[in-house]
Amino acid sequence: MIITCRKNAPQEEVDKVVKSFEEQGLEVNFIQGANYNVFGIVGDTTVVDERKIRANTWIEDVTRIGAPYKKVNRLFHLEDSVVDVAGVKIGGKEKVVVIGGPCSVEGKEEICNLAKKVKEAGADMLRGGAYKPRTSPYAFQGLGTAGIEAMVEARRQTGLPIVSEIMSTDKIDEFIENVDLIQVGARNMQNFDLLKELGKIRKPILLKRGLANTIEEWLMSAEYIMAGGNSQVILCERGIRTFEKYTRNTLDLSVVPIIKRKSHLPIIIDPSHATGDWELVESMSLAAVAAGADGLIVEVHDNPECAWSDGAQSLKPEKFKAMIDKCKVVAEVIGRSM
Ligand code: PEP
Ligand code: MN
């Protein structure tokens, strides 16, 4: 971290600044410039609140060299992390994992039938929302506990591990007991109370990127979970808000190599929410695999026209299978399997 202090700062003010860093166990290197005095702060600066330093009127500027996150940082964990979700391993250099299923669980029979088709298509895991974060309070809010129970039955019938979204801390026990991979949706990426509680448990978490969050904010949210002791975090890019309205969101595919550079955590892509358009899902999936994503999470529905949510972005099972078959070819080209 580099701190620029105003040249006319009184010595006692400069001493105060230096002392505050030394008290935090940091080494302070002083460089006297022609117009400014510069401090190079060496050590673990993740604990330093740079906005607090800026509040000092004698400080001109603060530049962070290192990242504010530690546990998710590749610098301190050179190997790729591999997260084991009930036997399905996500991350590393080998398999690209596919998760498929409806946006919302619509009933036990429906999810069990679809789960079989999703499995036949080649998926490794089943997705299905029981608690839905809907923009309108009048829209279908999910089946709640009945939806989770239906997912558990679909797992029993197919053997596929299940993924579902949690929205509040009061449901954590229900999710620990029943769900294999707990999804934190885009709207809750910065629900810090939820993240802290999920940090205390020992189940894999799928952390989606917020609607309008930077990569650093997203990694800081992952840091919340890891700081609590839960290291099983998988990141999911699901498109971000931009000025473009043609697609529901804009898929930021460059995050795949960026996340690989900055973090050791696995990253998967959600082409369904990223585009909002089933016709774009296959091409974005192919691109995601080519870019090095560790997996895909795709919305699939038997009858998208009648889906209770997100039908327009859902693939029919046969299209889902065709998509996986094409993605397998791309995976092979880059030395991975699917
Ligand atoms: C979902 O996966 O059903 C969902 C609501 O996704 P997101 O949080 O990315 O909008
Ligand atoms: Mn959805």
PDB file of N, CA, C and O and ligand atoms in Angstrom, residues 103 127 132-133 165 183 185-187 208 238 270 273 299 310, ligand 1:
ATOM      1  N   CYS A 103     -36.072 -23.408 -13.370  1.00  0.00           N
ATOM      2  CA  CYS A 103     -35.875 -22.226 -12.532  1.00  0.00           C
ATOM      3  C   CYS A 103     -36.527 -22.521 -11.183  1.00  0.00           C
ATOM      4  O   CYS A 103     -35.872 -22.477 -10.150  1.00  0.00           O
ATOM      5  N   ARG A 127     -30.651 -28.678 -10.621  1.00  0.00           N
ATOM      6  CA  ARG A 127     -30.990 -27.420  -9.979  1.00  0.00           C
ATOM      7  C   ARG A 127     -32.511 -27.288  -9.878  1.00  0.00           C
ATOM      8  O   ARG A 127     -33.252 -27.915 -10.649  1.00  0.00           O
ATOM      9  N   LYS A 132     -37.941 -18.434  -4.153  1.00  0.00           N
ATOM     10  CA  LYS A 132     -37.603 -17.654  -5.342  1.00  0.00           C
ATOM     11  C   LYS A 132     -37.525 -16.149  -5.067  1.00  0.00           C
ATOM     12  O   LYS A 132     -38.472 -15.573  -4.530  1.00  0.00           O
ATOM     13  N   PRO A 133     -36.443 -15.521  -5.479  1.00  0.00           N
ATOM     14  CA  PRO A 133     -36.321 -14.064  -5.314  1.00  0.00           C
ATOM     15  C   PRO A 133     -36.975 -13.356  -6.505  1.00  0.00           C
ATOM     16  O   PRO A 133     -36.309 -13.057  -7.492  1.00  0.00           O
ATOM     17  N   GLU A 165     -31.566 -22.471  -4.077  1.00  0.00           N
ATOM     18  CA  GLU A 165     -31.211 -21.139  -3.558  1.00  0.00           C
ATOM     19  C   GLU A 165     -31.774 -20.881  -2.166  1.00  0.00           C
ATOM     20  O   GLU A 165     -32.968 -21.099  -1.902  1.00  0.00           O
ATOM     21  N   GLN A 183     -27.149 -22.437  -3.019  1.00  0.00           N
ATOM     22  CA  GLN A 183     -26.948 -21.289  -3.913  1.00  0.00           C
ATOM     23  C   GLN A 183     -27.295 -19.974  -3.211  1.00  0.00           C
ATOM     24  O   GLN A 183     -28.350 -19.850  -2.592  1.00  0.00           O
ATOM     25  N   GLY A 185     -28.114 -16.367  -4.372  1.00  0.00           N
ATOM     26  CA  GLY A 185     -28.475 -15.710  -5.625  1.00  0.00           C
ATOM     27  C   GLY A 185     -27.847 -14.335  -5.773  1.00  0.00           C
ATOM     28  O   GLY A 185     -27.315 -13.759  -4.811  1.00  0.00           O
ATOM     29  N   ALA A 186     -27.936 -13.825  -6.998  1.00  0.00           N
ATOM     30  CA  ALA A 186     -27.342 -12.522  -7.318  1.00  0.00           C
ATOM     31  C   ALA A 186     -27.820 -11.436  -6.353  1.00  0.00           C
ATOM     32  O   ALA A 186     -27.038 -10.598  -5.906  1.00  0.00           O
ATOM     33  N   ARG A 187     -29.108 -11.481  -6.022  1.00  0.00           N
ATOM     34  CA  ARG A 187     -29.670 -10.418  -5.168  1.00  0.00           C
ATOM     35  C   ARG A 187     -29.181 -10.484  -3.734  1.00  0.00           C
ATOM     36  O   ARG A 187     -29.323  -9.526  -2.980  1.00  0.00           O
ATOM     37  N   LYS A 208     -23.383 -16.591  -6.513  1.00  0.00           N
ATOM     38  CA  LYS A 208     -23.588 -15.905  -7.788  1.00  0.00           C
ATOM     39  C   LYS A 208     -23.098 -14.458  -7.691  1.00  0.00           C
ATOM     40  O   LYS A 208     -23.153 -13.853  -6.608  1.00  0.00           O
ATOM     41  N   ARG A 238     -23.391 -14.786 -13.789  1.00  0.00           N
ATOM     42  CA  ARG A 238     -24.738 -14.925 -14.339  1.00  0.00           C
ATOM     43  C   ARG A 238     -25.188 -13.674 -15.093  1.00  0.00           C
ATOM     44  O   ARG A 238     -26.370 -13.428 -15.275  1.00  0.00           O
ATOM     45  N   ASP A 270     -23.613 -19.268 -15.780  1.00  0.00           N
ATOM     46  CA  ASP A 270     -25.062 -19.437 -15.929  1.00  0.00           C
ATOM     47  C   ASP A 270     -25.495 -18.667 -17.184  1.00  0.00           C
ATOM     48  O   ASP A 270     -25.738 -17.457 -17.135  1.00  0.00           O
ATOM     49  N   HIS A 273     -29.599 -17.069 -17.080  1.00  0.00           N
ATOM     50  CA  HIS A 273     -29.882 -15.746 -16.521  1.00  0.00           C
ATOM     51  C   HIS A 273     -29.041 -14.661 -17.207  1.00  0.00           C
ATOM     52  O   HIS A 273     -29.442 -13.507 -17.260  1.00  0.00           O
ATOM     53  N   GLU A 299     -30.910 -23.558 -17.130  1.00  0.00           N
ATOM     54  CA  GLU A 299     -32.321 -23.819 -16.843  1.00  0.00           C
ATOM     55  C   GLU A 299     -32.935 -24.689 -17.938  1.00  0.00           C
ATOM     56  O   GLU A 299     -32.782 -24.407 -19.135  1.00  0.00           O
ATOM     57  N   ASP A 310     -39.179 -17.980 -15.656  1.00  0.00           N
ATOM     58  CA  ASP A 310     -38.037 -18.036 -16.583  1.00  0.00           C
ATOM     59  C   ASP A 310     -38.156 -19.022 -17.744  1.00  0.00           C
ATOM     60  O   ASP A 310     -37.132 -19.569 -18.206  1.00  0.00           O
TER      61      ASP A 310
HETATM   62  C1  PEP B   1     -31.830 -18.588 -10.223  1.00  0.00           C
HETATM   63  O1  PEP B   1     -30.787 -19.230 -10.376  1.00  0.00           O
HETATM   64  O2  PEP B   1     -32.964 -19.083 -10.314  1.00  0.00           O
HETATM   65  C2  PEP B   1     -31.747 -17.127  -9.983  1.00  0.00           C
HETATM   66  C3  PEP B   1     -32.764 -16.449  -9.465  1.00  0.00           C
HETATM   67  O3  PEP B   1     -30.581 -16.622 -10.380  1.00  0.00           O
HETATM   68  P1  PEP B   1     -29.904 -15.173 -10.141  1.00  0.00           P
HETATM   69  O4  PEP B   1     -29.749 -15.041  -8.666  1.00  0.00           O
HETATM   70  O5  PEP B   1     -28.633 -15.293 -10.886  1.00  0.00           O
HETATM   71  O6  PEP B   1     -30.842 -14.156 -10.734  1.00  0.00           O
END
